[in-house]
Amino acid sequence: MNDLQGKHFVLGLTGGIAAYKAAELCRALIKEGATVQVVMTEGAEQFITPVTMQALSGRSVYTSQWDAREPNNMPHINLSREADAIVIAPASADFMAKLLHGRADDLLSLMCLARPRADSVQGGAKEVPLLIAPAMNREMWSHPATQRNMAQLAADGAHMLGVGSGFQACGETGDGRMLEPAQLLEDIIAFFQPKALSGQRVLITAGPTFEAIDPVRGITNLSSGKMGFAIARAAHEAGAQVTLVAGPVGLATPRGVTRVDVRSARDMLAACEAHTATADVFIACAAVADWRPAAAAEQKIKKDGSGATPTMAFIENPDILASVAKTERARSGQLFCVGFAAESENLVEHAKAKRLRKGVPLLVGNLGPATFGQDDNALLLVDAHGVQQMERAPKLQLARALVQDIARRLQATPATATAATTAATTAATART
Ligand code: C5P
């Protein structure tokens, strides 16, 4: 997937040791399909050379407002008008202080001041957003002047990317490190996604559960968690506040998502119950074990050499989705519930039946063996009106489409109408 295909960036570097990370960011942007024009301040040139940035971006670097290459001698206008965004990484404390005051004594600050803003664009012209990735020592970062400047820059329309925390080049430890290139890339990609779930709180379950047999063994399944994690990322990109309740998987947490790690179905239920009172959307994507051993042995079950095999009794796990869908908030339409069905055959029939059984307005079907562990998937959306197919595609692409679909449903279905749908579903369930 090339998430930035066709996008053009001005990548601005200012004076900071994190400038070395800008080299990798430049590569990462290009790998995602973007083109990059690098602009460097005099300070940045102390840390990394324009030669490096030229080689990586494939374009000669601009460092001066007096650069005579532009026929009209206005690089600050020409370069910014071509861009879909200006990204300053690293942004030094000094450079941010300068921007705040509208100073413009070098090409990069001049360009930032001259960028068309959302509140200033004219006619068919487009806004050129300004994304700022600060980088500095922890004392400089926490200084009230820096914090004040950043708040004001955000109020003036800049998009402030966060900072990382940890060991710093100066030898101190704390906040202020520039985010890693991969993190910046994820945030830049997210910036361009439509904010269809802005202000919504989304609760998602993902991955398998693990039901203990004894302290070293257990029952689980082949769910990789990739679909649920992709939905969490897509929901966050769409502007939602996301809580991801994850079974045991080794996947990285999507940027900006709050993750709660759980093991068993009962843990997952408890974690969900702790969040349903404040959620607006619940997406149950986890492959929850249907049964668990009736009693987990306290110590490892040992072979005794006789050839005897242990017998095991099972007990049914709570159905998290069905129980959340029965809550007052879900029934009144305040909590929109979405279920998943991983089947191995007869997807349409099973998905339709499962939607009614679970009592949810939307159920997403997929074929388990064809999707578990894969990076792509195909989805079937089943609601009260029928079935809609989402063709095979990367999971993140499907997750984004699903999130937009859910957002449309939320807009089209105010709480009272959802309540009516849920009531109809419940009545239909009673009849089946
Ligand atoms: O009943 P089945 O497991 O096929 O249903 C799948 C849907 O129900 C998924 O959305 C899954 O996350 C959810 N589920 C659940 N708790 C269970 C079993 C399934 O939330 N115990």
PDB file of C-alpha atoms in Angstrom, residues 117-375:
ATOM      1  CA  ARG A 117      -3.642  28.542   5.702  1.00  0.00           C
ATOM      2  CA  ALA A 118      -7.124  27.083   6.090  1.00  0.00           C
ATOM      3  CA  ASP A 119      -8.428  30.532   7.053  1.00  0.00           C
ATOM      4  CA  SER A 120      -6.621  32.378   4.276  1.00  0.00           C
ATOM      5  CA  VAL A 121      -6.821  30.301   1.077  1.00  0.00           C
ATOM      6  CA  GLN A 122      -8.433  32.016  -1.867  1.00  0.00           C
ATOM      7  CA  GLY A 123     -10.438  30.729  -4.815  1.00  0.00           C
ATOM      8  CA  GLY A 124      -9.391  27.295  -5.978  1.00  0.00           C
ATOM      9  CA  ALA A 125      -6.101  27.416  -4.039  1.00  0.00           C
ATOM     10  CA  LYS A 126      -5.437  24.698  -1.489  1.00  0.00           C
ATOM     11  CA  GLU A 127      -4.353  24.942   2.098  1.00  0.00           C
ATOM     12  CA  VAL A 128      -0.788  23.852   2.796  1.00  0.00           C
ATOM     13  CA  PRO A 129      -0.845  22.321   6.286  1.00  0.00           C
ATOM     14  CA  LEU A 130       2.163  22.758   8.558  1.00  0.00           C
ATOM     15  CA  LEU A 131       3.184  19.690  10.584  1.00  0.00           C
ATOM     16  CA  ILE A 132       5.778  20.209  13.301  1.00  0.00           C
ATOM     17  CA  ALA A 133       7.902  17.461  14.901  1.00  0.00           C
ATOM     18  CA  PRO A 134       9.741  19.053  17.840  1.00  0.00           C
ATOM     19  CA  ALA A 135      13.123  17.750  19.026  1.00  0.00           C
ATOM     20  CA  MET A 136      15.103  19.030  21.984  1.00  0.00           C
ATOM     21  CA  ASN A 137      16.577  18.422  25.405  1.00  0.00           C
ATOM     22  CA  ARG A 138      14.040  17.615  28.133  1.00  0.00           C
ATOM     23  CA  GLU A 139      14.615  20.900  30.018  1.00  0.00           C
ATOM     24  CA  MET A 140      14.111  22.892  26.851  1.00  0.00           C
ATOM     25  CA  TRP A 141      10.995  20.844  26.103  1.00  0.00           C
ATOM     26  CA  SER A 142       9.391  21.297  29.511  1.00  0.00           C
ATOM     27  CA  HIS A 143      10.255  25.002  29.705  1.00  0.00           C
ATOM     28  CA  PRO A 144       7.097  27.108  29.962  1.00  0.00           C
ATOM     29  CA  ALA A 145       8.303  29.198  27.014  1.00  0.00           C
ATOM     30  CA  THR A 146       8.447  26.147  24.719  1.00  0.00           C
ATOM     31  CA  GLN A 147       5.117  24.811  25.951  1.00  0.00           C
ATOM     32  CA  ARG A 148       3.538  28.253  25.513  1.00  0.00           C
ATOM     33  CA  ASN A 149       4.974  28.567  22.018  1.00  0.00           C
ATOM     34  CA  MET A 150       3.682  25.178  20.986  1.00  0.00           C
ATOM     35  CA  ALA A 151       0.187  25.875  22.300  1.00  0.00           C
ATOM     36  CA  GLN A 152       0.164  29.132  20.353  1.00  0.00           C
ATOM     37  CA  LEU A 153       1.467  27.492  17.177  1.00  0.00           C
ATOM     38  CA  ALA A 154      -1.355  24.936  17.416  1.00  0.00           C
ATOM     39  CA  ALA A 155      -3.850  27.749  17.985  1.00  0.00           C
ATOM     40  CA  ASP A 156      -2.422  29.474  14.892  1.00  0.00           C
ATOM     41  CA  GLY A 157      -3.246  26.381  12.837  1.00  0.00           C
ATOM     42  CA  ALA A 158      -0.082  24.251  12.919  1.00  0.00           C
ATOM     43  CA  HIS A 159      -0.463  20.524  13.513  1.00  0.00           C
ATOM     44  CA  MET A 160       1.837  19.585  16.386  1.00  0.00           C
ATOM     45  CA  LEU A 161       3.218  16.061  16.229  1.00  0.00           C
ATOM     46  CA  GLY A 162       4.239  14.713  19.634  1.00  0.00           C
ATOM     47  CA  VAL A 163       7.650  13.865  21.000  1.00  0.00           C
ATOM     48  CA  GLY A 164       9.171  10.648  22.273  1.00  0.00           C
ATOM     49  CA  SER A 165      10.570   9.980  25.684  1.00  0.00           C
ATOM     50  CA  GLY A 166      13.803   8.276  26.660  1.00  0.00           C
ATOM     51  CA  PHE A 167      17.562   8.571  26.494  1.00  0.00           C
ATOM     52  CA  GLN A 168      18.695  11.811  24.858  1.00  0.00           C
ATOM     53  CA  ALA A 169      21.866  12.640  22.949  1.00  0.00           C
ATOM     54  CA  CYS A 170      22.838  15.042  25.762  1.00  0.00           C
ATOM     55  CA  GLY A 171      22.945  12.101  28.180  1.00  0.00           C
ATOM     56  CA  GLU A 172      19.759  13.050  30.021  1.00  0.00           C
ATOM     57  CA  THR A 173      16.554  11.028  30.006  1.00  0.00           C
ATOM     58  CA  GLY A 174      13.076  12.428  29.494  1.00  0.00           C
ATOM     59  CA  ASP A 175      10.609  13.932  27.029  1.00  0.00           C
ATOM     60  CA  GLY A 176      11.656  15.864  23.947  1.00  0.00           C
ATOM     61  CA  ARG A 177      13.235  13.307  21.609  1.00  0.00           C
ATOM     62  CA  MET A 178      11.977  13.566  18.068  1.00  0.00           C
ATOM     63  CA  LEU A 179       9.557  10.740  17.243  1.00  0.00           C
ATOM     64  CA  GLU A 180      11.098   7.877  15.296  1.00  0.00           C
ATOM     65  CA  PRO A 181      10.743   8.082  11.498  1.00  0.00           C
ATOM     66  CA  ALA A 182       8.239   5.192  11.434  1.00  0.00           C
ATOM     67  CA  GLN A 183       6.108   6.935  14.066  1.00  0.00           C
ATOM     68  CA  LEU A 184       6.232  10.231  12.193  1.00  0.00           C
ATOM     69  CA  LEU A 185       5.260   8.432   9.015  1.00  0.00           C
ATOM     70  CA  GLU A 186       2.241   6.838  10.713  1.00  0.00           C
ATOM     71  CA  ASP A 187       1.173  10.239  12.082  1.00  0.00           C
ATOM     72  CA  ILE A 188       1.622  11.947   8.716  1.00  0.00           C
ATOM     73  CA  ILE A 189      -0.439   9.251   6.985  1.00  0.00           C
ATOM     74  CA  ALA A 190      -3.105   9.588   9.685  1.00  0.00           C
ATOM     75  CA  PHE A 191      -3.189  13.356   9.176  1.00  0.00           C
ATOM     76  CA  PHE A 192      -4.471  12.905   5.623  1.00  0.00           C
ATOM     77  CA  GLN A 193      -7.263  10.444   6.466  1.00  0.00           C
ATOM     78  CA  PRO A 194     -10.843  11.811   6.606  1.00  0.00           C
ATOM     79  CA  LYS A 195     -11.901  12.525  10.209  1.00  0.00           C
ATOM     80  CA  ALA A 196     -15.252  10.749   9.995  1.00  0.00           C
ATOM     81  CA  LEU A 197     -15.184   9.542  13.622  1.00  0.00           C
ATOM     82  CA  SER A 198     -13.968  12.758  15.167  1.00  0.00           C
ATOM     83  CA  GLY A 199     -14.881  12.920  18.851  1.00  0.00           C
ATOM     84  CA  GLN A 200     -16.232   9.342  18.948  1.00  0.00           C
ATOM     85  CA  ARG A 201     -14.982   6.765  21.448  1.00  0.00           C
ATOM     86  CA  VAL A 202     -14.407   3.365  19.911  1.00  0.00           C
ATOM     87  CA  LEU A 203     -13.826   0.128  21.806  1.00  0.00           C
ATOM     88  CA  ILE A 204     -12.342  -2.783  19.849  1.00  0.00           C
ATOM     89  CA  THR A 205     -11.479  -6.373  20.733  1.00  0.00           C
ATOM     90  CA  ALA A 206      -8.774  -8.132  18.725  1.00  0.00           C
ATOM     91  CA  GLY A 207      -6.716 -11.294  18.550  1.00  0.00           C
ATOM     92  CA  PRO A 208      -7.341 -14.696  20.061  1.00  0.00           C
ATOM     93  CA  THR A 209      -7.951 -15.488  23.712  1.00  0.00           C
ATOM     94  CA  PHE A 210      -5.907 -17.995  25.678  1.00  0.00           C
ATOM     95  CA  GLU A 211      -7.652 -20.372  28.051  1.00  0.00           C
ATOM     96  CA  ALA A 212      -5.300 -22.021  30.518  1.00  0.00           C
ATOM     97  CA  ILE A 213      -5.206 -25.791  30.927  1.00  0.00           C
ATOM     98  CA  ASP A 214      -2.379 -25.613  33.442  1.00  0.00           C
ATOM     99  CA  PRO A 215       0.385 -23.039  34.124  1.00  0.00           C
ATOM    100  CA  VAL A 216       2.223 -23.901  30.898  1.00  0.00           C
ATOM    101  CA  ARG A 217      -0.482 -24.984  28.456  1.00  0.00           C
ATOM    102  CA  GLY A 218      -3.646 -23.569  27.088  1.00  0.00           C
ATOM    103  CA  ILE A 219      -6.211 -23.422  24.310  1.00  0.00           C
ATOM    104  CA  THR A 220      -6.032 -20.660  21.750  1.00  0.00           C
ATOM    105  CA  ASN A 221      -6.643 -20.177  18.023  1.00  0.00           C
ATOM    106  CA  LEU A 222      -4.972 -18.920  14.877  1.00  0.00           C
ATOM    107  CA  SER A 223      -6.265 -15.346  14.978  1.00  0.00           C
ATOM    108  CA  SER A 224      -3.307 -12.997  14.438  1.00  0.00           C
ATOM    109  CA  GLY A 225      -5.116  -9.841  15.608  1.00  0.00           C
ATOM    110  CA  LYS A 226      -4.106  -8.045  12.401  1.00  0.00           C
ATOM    111  CA  MET A 227      -7.660  -7.142  11.351  1.00  0.00           C
ATOM    112  CA  GLY A 228      -8.597  -5.762  14.778  1.00  0.00           C
ATOM    113  CA  PHE A 229      -5.340  -3.820  15.042  1.00  0.00           C
ATOM    114  CA  ALA A 230      -5.907  -2.406  11.543  1.00  0.00           C
ATOM    115  CA  ILE A 231      -9.406  -1.292  12.585  1.00  0.00           C
ATOM    116  CA  ALA A 232      -7.962   0.340  15.709  1.00  0.00           C
ATOM    117  CA  ARG A 233      -5.448   2.226  13.585  1.00  0.00           C
ATOM    118  CA  ALA A 234      -8.099   3.237  11.052  1.00  0.00           C
ATOM    119  CA  ALA A 235     -10.482   4.433  13.786  1.00  0.00           C
ATOM    120  CA  HIS A 236      -7.719   6.520  15.347  1.00  0.00           C
ATOM    121  CA  GLU A 237      -6.796   7.937  11.942  1.00  0.00           C
ATOM    122  CA  ALA A 238     -10.464   8.869  11.539  1.00  0.00           C
ATOM    123  CA  GLY A 239     -10.250  10.984  14.685  1.00  0.00           C
ATOM    124  CA  ALA A 240     -11.695   8.568  17.257  1.00  0.00           C
ATOM    125  CA  GLN A 241     -10.438   7.948  20.772  1.00  0.00           C
ATOM    126  CA  VAL A 242      -9.662   4.244  20.590  1.00  0.00           C
ATOM    127  CA  THR A 243      -9.346   1.561  23.261  1.00  0.00           C
ATOM    128  CA  LEU A 244      -8.055  -1.749  21.956  1.00  0.00           C
ATOM    129  CA  VAL A 245      -8.601  -4.807  24.133  1.00  0.00           C
ATOM    130  CA  ALA A 246      -6.071  -7.278  22.785  1.00  0.00           C
ATOM    131  CA  GLY A 247      -5.673 -10.985  23.381  1.00  0.00           C
ATOM    132  CA  PRO A 248      -2.136 -12.423  23.356  1.00  0.00           C
ATOM    133  CA  VAL A 249      -0.552 -11.158  20.131  1.00  0.00           C
ATOM    134  CA  GLY A 250       2.877  -9.692  19.438  1.00  0.00           C
ATOM    135  CA  LEU A 251       1.666  -6.820  17.244  1.00  0.00           C
ATOM    136  CA  ALA A 252       2.788  -3.230  17.764  1.00  0.00           C
ATOM    137  CA  THR A 253       0.139  -0.911  19.188  1.00  0.00           C
ATOM    138  CA  PRO A 254      -1.086   1.552  16.545  1.00  0.00           C
ATOM    139  CA  ARG A 255      -0.090   5.163  17.277  1.00  0.00           C
ATOM    140  CA  GLY A 256      -2.440   7.012  19.581  1.00  0.00           C
ATOM    141  CA  VAL A 257      -4.412   3.904  20.555  1.00  0.00           C
ATOM    142  CA  THR A 258      -4.869   2.885  24.206  1.00  0.00           C
ATOM    143  CA  ARG A 259      -4.191  -0.826  24.510  1.00  0.00           C
ATOM    144  CA  VAL A 260      -5.401  -3.154  27.242  1.00  0.00           C
ATOM    145  CA  ASP A 261      -3.747  -6.579  27.119  1.00  0.00           C
ATOM    146  CA  VAL A 262      -5.810  -9.540  28.271  1.00  0.00           C
ATOM    147  CA  ARG A 263      -5.486 -13.295  28.121  1.00  0.00           C
ATOM    148  CA  SER A 264      -8.732 -15.164  28.673  1.00  0.00           C
ATOM    149  CA  ALA A 265     -12.280 -14.515  27.458  1.00  0.00           C
ATOM    150  CA  ARG A 266     -13.271 -13.578  30.991  1.00  0.00           C
ATOM    151  CA  ASP A 267     -10.444 -11.033  31.204  1.00  0.00           C
ATOM    152  CA  MET A 268     -11.569  -9.653  27.855  1.00  0.00           C
ATOM    153  CA  LEU A 269     -15.163  -9.353  29.020  1.00  0.00           C
ATOM    154  CA  ALA A 270     -14.082  -7.522  32.188  1.00  0.00           C
ATOM    155  CA  ALA A 271     -11.889  -5.119  30.187  1.00  0.00           C
ATOM    156  CA  CYS A 272     -14.747  -4.416  27.785  1.00  0.00           C
ATOM    157  CA  GLU A 273     -17.249  -3.896  30.586  1.00  0.00           C
ATOM    158  CA  ALA A 274     -14.919  -1.310  32.081  1.00  0.00           C
ATOM    159  CA  HIS A 275     -15.185   0.750  28.885  1.00  0.00           C
ATOM    160  CA  THR A 276     -18.650   0.210  27.413  1.00  0.00           C
ATOM    161  CA  ALA A 277     -20.212   2.900  29.617  1.00  0.00           C
ATOM    162  CA  THR A 278     -18.203   5.580  27.814  1.00  0.00           C
ATOM    163  CA  ALA A 279     -17.889   4.099  24.318  1.00  0.00           C
ATOM    164  CA  ASP A 280     -19.938   5.146  21.276  1.00  0.00           C
ATOM    165  CA  VAL A 281     -18.928   2.203  19.067  1.00  0.00           C
ATOM    166  CA  PHE A 282     -18.019  -1.366  20.008  1.00  0.00           C
ATOM    167  CA  ILE A 283     -16.314  -3.535  17.390  1.00  0.00           C
ATOM    168  CA  ALA A 284     -15.855  -7.150  18.468  1.00  0.00           C
ATOM    169  CA  CYS A 285     -13.149  -8.449  16.193  1.00  0.00           C
ATOM    170  CA  ALA A 286     -11.508 -10.894  18.610  1.00  0.00           C
ATOM    171  CA  ALA A 287     -11.661 -14.631  18.013  1.00  0.00           C
ATOM    172  CA  VAL A 288     -12.825 -15.484  21.511  1.00  0.00           C
ATOM    173  CA  ALA A 289     -12.488 -19.113  22.587  1.00  0.00           C
ATOM    174  CA  ASP A 290     -15.961 -20.602  22.819  1.00  0.00           C
ATOM    175  CA  TRP A 291     -15.000 -22.920  25.674  1.00  0.00           C
ATOM    176  CA  ARG A 292     -12.401 -23.082  28.420  1.00  0.00           C
ATOM    177  CA  PRO A 293     -11.222 -25.976  30.556  1.00  0.00           C
ATOM    178  CA  ALA A 294     -13.657 -26.286  33.448  1.00  0.00           C
ATOM    179  CA  ALA A 295     -10.788 -26.043  35.904  1.00  0.00           C
ATOM    180  CA  ALA A 296      -7.218 -25.046  35.098  1.00  0.00           C
ATOM    181  CA  ALA A 297      -4.746 -27.296  36.945  1.00  0.00           C
ATOM    182  CA  GLU A 298      -2.640 -25.419  39.477  1.00  0.00           C
ATOM    183  CA  GLN A 299       0.501 -27.325  38.552  1.00  0.00           C
ATOM    184  CA  LYS A 300       1.691 -28.683  35.234  1.00  0.00           C
ATOM    185  CA  ILE A 301      -0.173 -31.885  34.337  1.00  0.00           C
ATOM    186  CA  LYS A 302       2.507 -34.602  34.136  1.00  0.00           C
ATOM    187  CA  LYS A 303       2.785 -37.729  32.025  1.00  0.00           C
ATOM    188  CA  ASP A 304       3.069 -40.674  34.396  1.00  0.00           C
ATOM    189  CA  GLY A 305       4.534 -43.104  31.828  1.00  0.00           C
ATOM    190  CA  SER A 306       1.488 -45.379  31.876  1.00  0.00           C
ATOM    191  CA  GLY A 307       0.151 -44.102  28.549  1.00  0.00           C
ATOM    192  CA  ALA A 308      -2.998 -42.733  30.264  1.00  0.00           C
ATOM    193  CA  THR A 309      -4.313 -39.518  28.710  1.00  0.00           C
ATOM    194  CA  PRO A 310      -5.963 -36.792  30.756  1.00  0.00           C
ATOM    195  CA  THR A 311      -9.661 -36.166  30.285  1.00  0.00           C
ATOM    196  CA  MET A 312     -10.782 -32.613  30.161  1.00  0.00           C
ATOM    197  CA  ALA A 313     -14.165 -31.033  30.887  1.00  0.00           C
ATOM    198  CA  PHE A 314     -15.091 -27.731  29.238  1.00  0.00           C
ATOM    199  CA  ILE A 315     -17.273 -24.844  30.180  1.00  0.00           C
ATOM    200  CA  GLU A 316     -18.742 -22.247  27.812  1.00  0.00           C
ATOM    201  CA  ASN A 317     -17.153 -18.818  27.838  1.00  0.00           C
ATOM    202  CA  PRO A 318     -19.254 -15.665  28.178  1.00  0.00           C
ATOM    203  CA  ASP A 319     -20.271 -14.176  24.828  1.00  0.00           C
ATOM    204  CA  ILE A 320     -18.760 -10.709  25.079  1.00  0.00           C
ATOM    205  CA  LEU A 321     -20.452  -9.248  22.011  1.00  0.00           C
ATOM    206  CA  ALA A 322     -23.897 -10.626  22.826  1.00  0.00           C
ATOM    207  CA  SER A 323     -23.656  -9.417  26.402  1.00  0.00           C
ATOM    208  CA  VAL A 324     -22.515  -5.891  25.397  1.00  0.00           C
ATOM    209  CA  ALA A 325     -25.251  -5.783  22.737  1.00  0.00           C
ATOM    210  CA  LYS A 326     -27.835  -6.460  25.484  1.00  0.00           C
ATOM    211  CA  THR A 327     -26.786  -3.487  27.616  1.00  0.00           C
ATOM    212  CA  GLU A 328     -29.078  -0.495  27.917  1.00  0.00           C
ATOM    213  CA  ARG A 329     -26.630   1.758  26.042  1.00  0.00           C
ATOM    214  CA  ALA A 330     -26.500  -0.626  23.098  1.00  0.00           C
ATOM    215  CA  ARG A 331     -30.261  -1.179  23.061  1.00  0.00           C
ATOM    216  CA  SER A 332     -30.969   2.540  23.188  1.00  0.00           C
ATOM    217  CA  GLY A 333     -28.601   3.109  20.266  1.00  0.00           C
ATOM    218  CA  GLN A 334     -25.994   5.040  22.254  1.00  0.00           C
ATOM    219  CA  LEU A 335     -23.487   2.246  21.671  1.00  0.00           C
ATOM    220  CA  PHE A 336     -23.301   0.996  18.088  1.00  0.00           C
ATOM    221  CA  CYS A 337     -22.207  -2.660  18.113  1.00  0.00           C
ATOM    222  CA  VAL A 338     -20.413  -4.421  15.288  1.00  0.00           C
ATOM    223  CA  GLY A 339     -19.659  -8.142  15.322  1.00  0.00           C
ATOM    224  CA  PHE A 340     -17.364 -10.298  13.227  1.00  0.00           C
ATOM    225  CA  ALA A 341     -17.900 -13.815  11.980  1.00  0.00           C
ATOM    226  CA  ALA A 342     -14.956 -15.956  10.935  1.00  0.00           C
ATOM    227  CA  GLU A 343     -16.415 -18.895   9.062  1.00  0.00           C
ATOM    228  CA  SER A 344     -14.983 -21.685   6.962  1.00  0.00           C
ATOM    229  CA  GLU A 345     -18.018 -22.062   4.626  1.00  0.00           C
ATOM    230  CA  ASN A 346     -21.482 -20.645   3.819  1.00  0.00           C
ATOM    231  CA  LEU A 347     -20.370 -17.185   4.865  1.00  0.00           C
ATOM    232  CA  VAL A 348     -23.533 -15.303   3.877  1.00  0.00           C
ATOM    233  CA  GLU A 349     -25.929 -17.637   5.687  1.00  0.00           C
ATOM    234  CA  HIS A 350     -23.795 -17.914   8.809  1.00  0.00           C
ATOM    235  CA  ALA A 351     -23.174 -14.179   8.963  1.00  0.00           C
ATOM    236  CA  LYS A 352     -26.867 -13.351   8.602  1.00  0.00           C
ATOM    237  CA  ALA A 353     -27.822 -15.828  11.302  1.00  0.00           C
ATOM    238  CA  LYS A 354     -25.044 -14.635  13.590  1.00  0.00           C
ATOM    239  CA  ARG A 355     -26.118 -10.996  13.291  1.00  0.00           C
ATOM    240  CA  LEU A 356     -29.567 -11.888  14.542  1.00  0.00           C
ATOM    241  CA  ARG A 357     -28.259 -14.197  17.240  1.00  0.00           C
ATOM    242  CA  LYS A 358     -25.857 -11.589  18.587  1.00  0.00           C
ATOM    243  CA  GLY A 359     -28.447  -8.807  18.358  1.00  0.00           C
ATOM    244  CA  VAL A 360     -26.201  -6.310  16.537  1.00  0.00           C
ATOM    245  CA  PRO A 361     -27.047  -3.904  13.698  1.00  0.00           C
ATOM    246  CA  LEU A 362     -23.924  -4.784  11.694  1.00  0.00           C
ATOM    247  CA  LEU A 363     -22.021  -8.026  11.318  1.00  0.00           C
ATOM    248  CA  VAL A 364     -18.854  -8.380   9.272  1.00  0.00           C
ATOM    249  CA  GLY A 365     -18.170 -11.819   7.829  1.00  0.00           C
ATOM    250  CA  ASN A 366     -14.855 -13.194   6.653  1.00  0.00           C
ATOM    251  CA  LEU A 367     -13.454 -16.613   5.866  1.00  0.00           C
ATOM    252  CA  GLY A 368     -11.248 -17.627   8.804  1.00  0.00           C
ATOM    253  CA  PRO A 369      -8.763 -19.935   7.053  1.00  0.00           C
ATOM    254  CA  ALA A 370      -8.288 -17.389   4.238  1.00  0.00           C
ATOM    255  CA  THR A 371      -7.604 -14.473   6.582  1.00  0.00           C
ATOM    256  CA  PHE A 372      -5.958 -15.657   9.811  1.00  0.00           C
ATOM    257  CA  GLY A 373      -2.376 -14.364   9.804  1.00  0.00           C
ATOM    258  CA  GLN A 374      -2.702 -12.783   6.339  1.00  0.00           C
ATOM    259  CA  ASP A 375      -2.147  -9.133   5.513  1.00  0.00           C
TER     260      ASP A 375
END
